[in-house]
Amino acid sequence: MDLFFKRPSKKAREAMCNAALKMRHQKGGRYGEIAAAKESVSGITGHEYVKTVNSGNSAILGVMSSFKGKILIPDQGGWTGFKMMADFLGLERVEVKTDRGIIETDLLRDTIEKKSPEAFFLTSFAGYTAEQPVKDIHQICEDSGVIMVEDASGSVGDSTGRLANGDHAHVMVASTGSPKVVNVGNGGFISTDDKKILDNSRIILKTLKADPITCAGISEEIKIAPPVLSQTIAACQFLKSGLKGYETVLHPEKRGTNICISLDNPKKAGYKLRKSFNVHGGGMITVCPRYDRILADAVCIEIKNLDLRCLNQSNLEEMLLIINETLKST
Ligand SMILES: Cc1ncc(COP(=O)(O)O)c(C=O)c1O
């Protein structure tokens, strides 16, 4: 079985080459590629205002710098950049307890009431493993005057409309680095209907902007985000259903782009899986505990890191055999 780490699509790479070849000074930095990328982001998130930036963490830093109050984050399954950027900006951060990454709406309501945060940052999928009830979370935040920021790096283009949907997020941030759904290898974006957020961060956002070459890649990769995401989720659903006997598979019934399995010896299992999968150009095994996955002994099989052409039936069946064998022997 040959597995390949994701790389930007040929069309994206060609668009980036063309942007580089026709590069010349534009007055006021008004590059057509930047305007086109903003339009394509707006088209997919449904938000009116977009800022393209040079990374996902830049998007988080840019948005967070417009806040002065407390930043609420999930106790696990979020993104480490939420903590890093809040600490860097000297903002107090508070956590909401989760069910292994998944937000429980009653607990969220209580925590907001007790801690009065200004904003809540969360990822669309807890640890890339299981989708959050984003619509309900947004409603709770809306009702309590908290700005809900969805990190949609793993969910851009969700055709069900449940994730990365501007109707259910006050602000969206995303990385378009590698390996992401919009897989340019660099860059990111912020989208919102609340222009104040971008105005408040105007100066810092000037220093974090994306270049026209990255923007040319974003416009191309966004076109294929819906099939990339749906095929990745379908592959995970196939694997999760093949592992049904194991109670240790985390959130088996929920959509996700990786498979997380709790076990006693994650380092040993991770080593075995890494050796058996042998991905060309990168890796696909994460050993936990980790804040950005789950704070428990587990391994995550990162299907999201793989090129779509690897996710065929015969490879998926072989992967299932390997996972089953490893689980039995560790
Ligand atoms: C959910 C999530 N958000 C943000 C980032 C940061 O993105 P970048 O590497 O572009 O700064 C990552 C990176 O892996 C991520 O997984």
Coordinates of C-alpha atoms and ligand atoms in Angstrom, one line a residue:
M1 CA 0.0 0.0 0.0
D2 CA 1.4 3.3 -1.1
L3 CA 0.2 6.3 1.0
F4 CA 1.0 9.9 0.1
F5 CA 1.0 13.0 2.2
K6 CA -1.3 15.7 0.9
R7 CA 0.2 18.4 -1.5
P8 CA -1.5 21.4 -3.1
S9 CA -3.4 20.4 -6.2
K10 CA -1.8 20.8 -9.6
K11 CA -4.1 23.7 -10.5
A12 CA -3.2 25.5 -7.3
R13 CA 0.5 25.0 -8.0
E14 CA 0.0 26.3 -11.5
A15 CA -2.0 29.3 -10.4
M16 CA 0.8 30.1 -7.8
C17 CA 3.5 29.8 -10.6
N18 CA 1.5 32.1 -12.8
A19 CA 1.0 34.6 -10.0
A20 CA 4.8 34.6 -9.4
L21 CA 5.6 35.0 -13.1
K22 CA 3.3 38.0 -13.6
M23 CA 4.4 39.7 -10.3
R24 CA 5.0 43.4 -10.5
H25 CA 4.5 46.3 -8.1
Q26 CA 0.8 47.3 -7.6
K27 CA 0.0 50.7 -6.2
G28 CA -1.3 50.3 -2.6
G29 CA -0.8 46.5 -2.8
R30 CA -3.9 46.1 -4.8
Y31 CA -3.2 42.7 -6.3
G32 CA -6.0 41.0 -8.3
E33 CA -5.1 37.6 -6.6
I34 CA -5.8 39.0 -3.1
A35 CA -9.2 40.4 -4.1
A36 CA -10.1 37.1 -5.9
A37 CA -9.1 35.1 -2.8
K38 CA -11.2 37.3 -0.5
E39 CA -14.1 36.8 -2.8
S40 CA -13.7 33.0 -2.9
V41 CA -13.4 32.9 0.9
S42 CA -16.5 35.1 1.3
G43 CA -18.3 32.7 -1.2
I44 CA -17.6 29.6 0.9
T45 CA -18.1 31.0 4.4
G46 CA -20.9 33.4 3.6
H47 CA -19.3 36.2 5.6
E48 CA -19.1 39.7 4.1
Y49 CA -15.6 40.8 5.3
V50 CA -12.5 38.7 4.7
K51 CA -8.8 39.2 5.4
T52 CA -6.3 36.9 3.9
V53 CA -3.2 36.3 6.2
N54 CA 0.1 34.5 6.1
S55 CA -0.9 31.6 8.5
G56 CA -3.7 30.2 10.7
N57 CA -1.9 31.3 13.8
S58 CA -1.7 34.8 12.3
A59 CA -5.5 34.7 11.8
I60 CA -5.9 33.8 15.5
L61 CA -3.5 36.5 16.7
G62 CA -5.2 39.1 14.5
V63 CA -8.7 38.3 15.8
M64 CA -7.6 37.9 19.4
S65 CA -5.8 41.2 19.4
S66 CA -9.2 43.0 19.0
F67 CA -10.3 41.6 22.4
K68 CA -9.5 42.9 25.9
G69 CA -11.6 40.5 28.0
K70 CA -11.3 36.9 28.9
I71 CA -10.8 34.3 26.2
L72 CA -12.8 31.0 26.6
I73 CA -11.4 27.8 25.1
P74 CA -12.3 24.1 25.3
D75 CA -10.4 22.1 28.0
Q76 CA -9.1 19.8 25.2
G77 CA -9.5 19.1 21.5
G78 CA -8.9 22.8 20.6
W79 CA -5.8 24.3 19.0
T80 CA -2.6 25.2 20.9
G81 CA -2.4 28.5 19.1
F82 CA -5.5 29.7 21.1
K83 CA -3.5 29.4 24.3
M84 CA -0.3 30.7 22.8
M85 CA -1.8 33.8 21.3
A86 CA -3.9 34.6 24.4
D87 CA -0.7 34.3 26.6
F88 CA 1.3 36.4 24.1
L89 CA -1.3 39.2 24.2
G90 CA -1.6 39.0 28.0
L91 CA -5.3 38.0 27.8
E92 CA -6.8 35.9 30.6
R93 CA -7.9 32.6 29.4
V94 CA -10.5 30.3 30.9
E95 CA -11.6 26.8 29.9
V96 CA -14.9 25.0 29.5
K97 CA -15.0 21.3 30.5
T98 CA -15.9 19.0 27.6
D99 CA -16.9 15.4 27.0
R100 CA -13.5 14.3 25.5
G101 CA -13.4 17.5 23.4
I102 CA -17.1 17.8 22.7
I103 CA -18.8 20.9 24.1
E104 CA -21.8 20.2 26.3
T105 CA -24.2 23.0 25.9
D106 CA -25.4 23.2 29.5
L107 CA -21.9 23.3 30.8
L108 CA -21.0 26.0 28.2
R109 CA -24.0 28.1 29.4
D110 CA -22.9 27.8 33.1
T111 CA -19.3 28.6 32.3
I112 CA -20.2 31.7 30.3
E113 CA -22.4 32.8 33.2
K114 CA -19.7 32.3 35.8
K115 CA -16.7 33.5 33.9
S116 CA -18.1 36.2 31.6
P117 CA -15.6 35.8 28.7
E118 CA -15.5 38.2 25.8
A119 CA -14.9 35.5 23.2
F120 CA -15.0 31.8 22.7
F121 CA -12.5 30.2 20.4
L122 CA -13.1 26.6 19.3
T123 CA -12.3 24.3 16.4
S124 CA -15.1 22.9 14.2
F125 CA -14.0 19.4 15.0
A126 CA -12.8 18.5 18.5
G127 CA -9.3 17.3 17.9
Y128 CA -10.2 16.8 14.2
T129 CA -12.0 13.7 15.5
A130 CA -15.6 14.7 16.1
E131 CA -17.8 17.6 15.0
Q132 CA -18.9 20.2 17.5
P133 CA -22.6 21.2 17.8
V134 CA -21.5 24.5 16.3
K135 CA -25.0 25.9 15.6
D136 CA -26.1 25.4 19.3
I137 CA -22.8 26.8 20.5
H138 CA -23.2 29.9 18.4
Q139 CA -26.8 30.4 19.6
I140 CA -25.6 30.2 23.3
C141 CA -22.8 32.7 22.5
E142 CA -25.2 35.0 20.6
D143 CA -27.7 35.0 23.5
S144 CA -25.0 35.8 26.1
G145 CA -23.1 38.5 24.1
V146 CA -20.0 36.3 23.6
I147 CA -18.2 36.5 20.3
M148 CA -17.9 33.0 18.9
V149 CA -14.8 32.3 16.8
E150 CA -14.7 29.1 14.9
D151 CA -11.4 27.8 13.7
A152 CA -12.5 26.1 10.5
S153 CA -9.1 24.9 9.3
G154 CA -10.4 21.3 9.2
S155 CA -13.9 22.0 7.9
V156 CA -13.9 24.6 5.2
G157 CA -16.4 23.6 2.5
D158 CA -18.7 21.4 4.6
S159 CA -21.5 20.8 2.2
T160 CA -24.0 19.9 5.1
G161 CA -23.7 23.5 6.2
R162 CA -23.2 22.5 9.8
L163 CA -19.6 23.6 10.0
A164 CA -17.7 26.6 8.6
N165 CA -21.0 28.3 8.0
G166 CA -21.0 32.0 8.5
D167 CA -24.5 31.9 9.8
H168 CA -23.3 30.0 12.9
A169 CA -20.0 31.8 13.7
H170 CA -19.4 35.5 14.4
V171 CA -15.9 35.1 13.2
M172 CA -14.2 32.3 11.3
V173 CA -10.4 31.7 11.2
A174 CA -8.6 29.1 9.1
S175 CA -5.2 27.9 8.2
T176 CA -4.5 27.1 4.5
G177 CA -1.1 25.6 5.4
S178 CA -0.2 22.0 5.1
P179 CA -2.0 19.6 5.5
K180 CA -5.3 21.4 5.5
V181 CA -8.6 21.2 3.6
V182 CA -7.6 24.3 1.7
N183 CA -4.1 23.0 1.2
V184 CA -2.0 25.7 -0.2
G185 CA 1.1 25.0 2.1
N186 CA 1.0 28.6 3.5
G187 CA -1.5 31.2 4.5
G188 CA -4.9 31.5 6.2
F189 CA -7.9 33.8 6.5
I190 CA -10.3 35.6 8.8
S191 CA -14.0 36.1 7.8
T192 CA -16.8 37.9 9.6
D193 CA -19.9 40.0 9.2
D194 CA -18.6 42.2 12.0
K195 CA -16.3 44.8 10.4
K196 CA -15.3 46.2 13.8
I197 CA -13.2 43.0 14.5
L198 CA -11.1 43.7 11.5
D199 CA -10.9 47.4 12.1
N200 CA -9.8 47.0 15.7
S201 CA -6.9 44.8 14.5
R202 CA -6.1 46.9 11.4
I203 CA -2.4 47.6 12.3
I204 CA -1.4 44.0 13.3
L205 CA -3.3 42.6 10.3
K206 CA -1.1 44.9 8.0
T207 CA 1.9 43.0 9.3
L208 CA 0.3 39.5 8.8
K209 CA -1.1 39.8 5.3
A210 CA -0.9 37.0 2.8
D211 CA 1.1 37.5 -0.4
P212 CA -0.5 37.3 -3.9
I213 CA 1.1 33.9 -4.7
T214 CA -0.5 32.3 -1.6
C215 CA -3.8 34.0 -2.5
A216 CA -3.7 32.6 -6.0
G217 CA -3.4 29.1 -4.4
I218 CA -6.3 29.8 -1.9
S219 CA -8.7 30.7 -4.8
E220 CA -7.9 27.4 -6.5
E221 CA -7.9 25.1 -3.5
I222 CA -11.2 26.5 -2.2
K223 CA -12.9 25.2 -5.3
I224 CA -12.1 21.6 -4.4
A225 CA -12.6 22.0 -0.6
P226 CA -16.1 20.4 -0.6
P227 CA -15.1 17.1 -2.2
V228 CA -11.8 17.0 -0.3
L229 CA -13.7 17.3 3.0
S230 CA -16.5 15.0 2.2
Q231 CA -14.3 12.2 0.9
T232 CA -12.0 12.5 3.9
I233 CA -15.0 12.3 6.3
A234 CA -16.4 9.3 4.3
A235 CA -13.1 7.4 4.6
C236 CA -13.0 8.0 8.4
Q237 CA -16.6 6.9 8.6
F238 CA -15.7 3.7 6.8
L239 CA -12.8 3.0 9.2
K240 CA -14.7 3.9 12.3
S241 CA -17.6 1.5 11.3
G242 CA -15.0 -1.2 10.7
L243 CA -13.7 -0.8 14.2
K244 CA -17.1 -1.0 15.8
G245 CA -16.2 -3.8 18.2
Y246 CA -13.7 -1.5 20.0
E247 CA -15.2 0.7 22.7
T248 CA -12.0 2.6 22.7
V249 CA -12.7 4.4 19.4
L250 CA -13.5 7.9 20.4
H251 CA -16.8 9.5 19.3
P252 CA -17.5 6.7 16.7
E253 CA -20.8 8.1 15.7
K254 CA -19.6 11.6 14.9
R255 CA -18.1 13.0 11.7
G256 CA -14.4 13.7 11.8
T257 CA -11.2 13.7 9.7
N258 CA -9.1 11.5 11.9
I259 CA -9.7 8.4 14.0
C260 CA -8.7 8.6 17.7
I261 CA -8.3 5.3 19.7
S262 CA -7.6 5.3 23.4
L263 CA -5.2 2.7 24.5
D264 CA -2.7 2.0 27.4
N265 CA 0.5 2.2 25.4
P266 CA 0.1 4.9 22.8
K267 CA 3.9 5.3 22.1
K268 CA 4.2 1.6 21.3
A269 CA 1.0 1.5 19.2
G270 CA 2.1 4.8 17.4
Y271 CA 5.5 3.3 16.6
K272 CA 3.9 0.2 15.1
L273 CA 1.3 2.1 13.1
R274 CA 3.9 4.5 11.8
K275 CA 6.0 1.6 10.6
S276 CA 3.1 -0.2 8.9
F277 CA 1.6 2.9 7.2
N278 CA 4.8 4.4 5.8
V279 CA 3.4 7.6 4.3
H280 CA 5.6 9.2 1.5
G281 CA 6.3 12.8 2.3
G282 CA 5.0 13.1 5.9
G283 CA 3.3 11.4 8.8
M284 CA -0.2 10.4 9.8
I285 CA 0.1 9.2 13.4
T286 CA -0.4 11.5 16.5
V287 CA 0.4 10.2 19.9
C288 CA -1.7 11.6 22.8
P289 CA -2.2 13.1 25.4
R290 CA -2.1 16.4 23.5
Y291 CA -4.3 19.5 23.9
D292 CA -5.0 19.7 20.2
R293 CA -6.4 16.1 20.1
I294 CA -7.3 14.5 23.5
L295 CA -5.8 14.7 26.9
A296 CA -5.7 10.9 27.4
D297 CA -3.5 8.0 26.3
A298 CA -4.5 7.5 22.7
V299 CA -3.3 7.4 19.1
C300 CA -4.9 9.4 16.2
I301 CA -4.8 8.1 12.7
E302 CA -4.8 11.3 10.6
I303 CA -6.6 10.4 7.5
K304 CA -6.9 14.2 6.8
N305 CA -3.1 14.2 6.1
L306 CA -3.5 11.9 3.1
D307 CA -3.8 12.7 -0.6
L308 CA -7.4 11.9 -1.8
R309 CA -6.1 9.4 -4.3
C310 CA -4.9 7.1 -1.4
L311 CA -8.4 6.9 0.0
N312 CA -9.6 4.1 -2.3
Q313 CA -11.5 1.0 -1.1
S314 CA -8.5 -1.3 -1.3
N315 CA -6.2 1.0 0.8
L316 CA -9.0 1.6 3.3
E317 CA -9.5 -2.1 3.8
E318 CA -5.8 -2.6 4.2
M319 CA -5.6 0.2 6.7
L320 CA -8.5 -1.4 8.6
L321 CA -6.6 -4.7 8.8
I322 CA -3.4 -2.9 10.0
I323 CA -5.3 -1.0 12.7
N324 CA -7.1 -4.1 13.9
E325 CA -3.9 -6.1 14.1
T326 CA -2.1 -3.3 16.0
L327 CA -5.0 -3.0 18.4
K328 CA -5.0 -6.7 19.1
S329 CA -1.2 -6.9 19.7
T330 CA -0.8 -3.8 21.9
Ligands
LIG1 C1 -6.9 23.7 13.9 C2 -5.7 24.5 13.5 N1 -5.7 25.8 13.6 C3 -4.7 26.6 13.3 C4 -3.5 26.0 12.9 C5 -2.3 26.9 12.7 O1 -2.1 27.0 11.3 P1 -0.7 27.6 10.7 O2 0.3 26.4 10.8 O3 -1.1 28.0 9.3 O4 -0.3 28.7 11.6 C6 -3.4 24.6 12.8 C7 -2.1 24.0 12.3 O5 -2.0 22.8 12.3 C8 -4.5 23.9 13.1 O6 -4.5 22.5 13.0

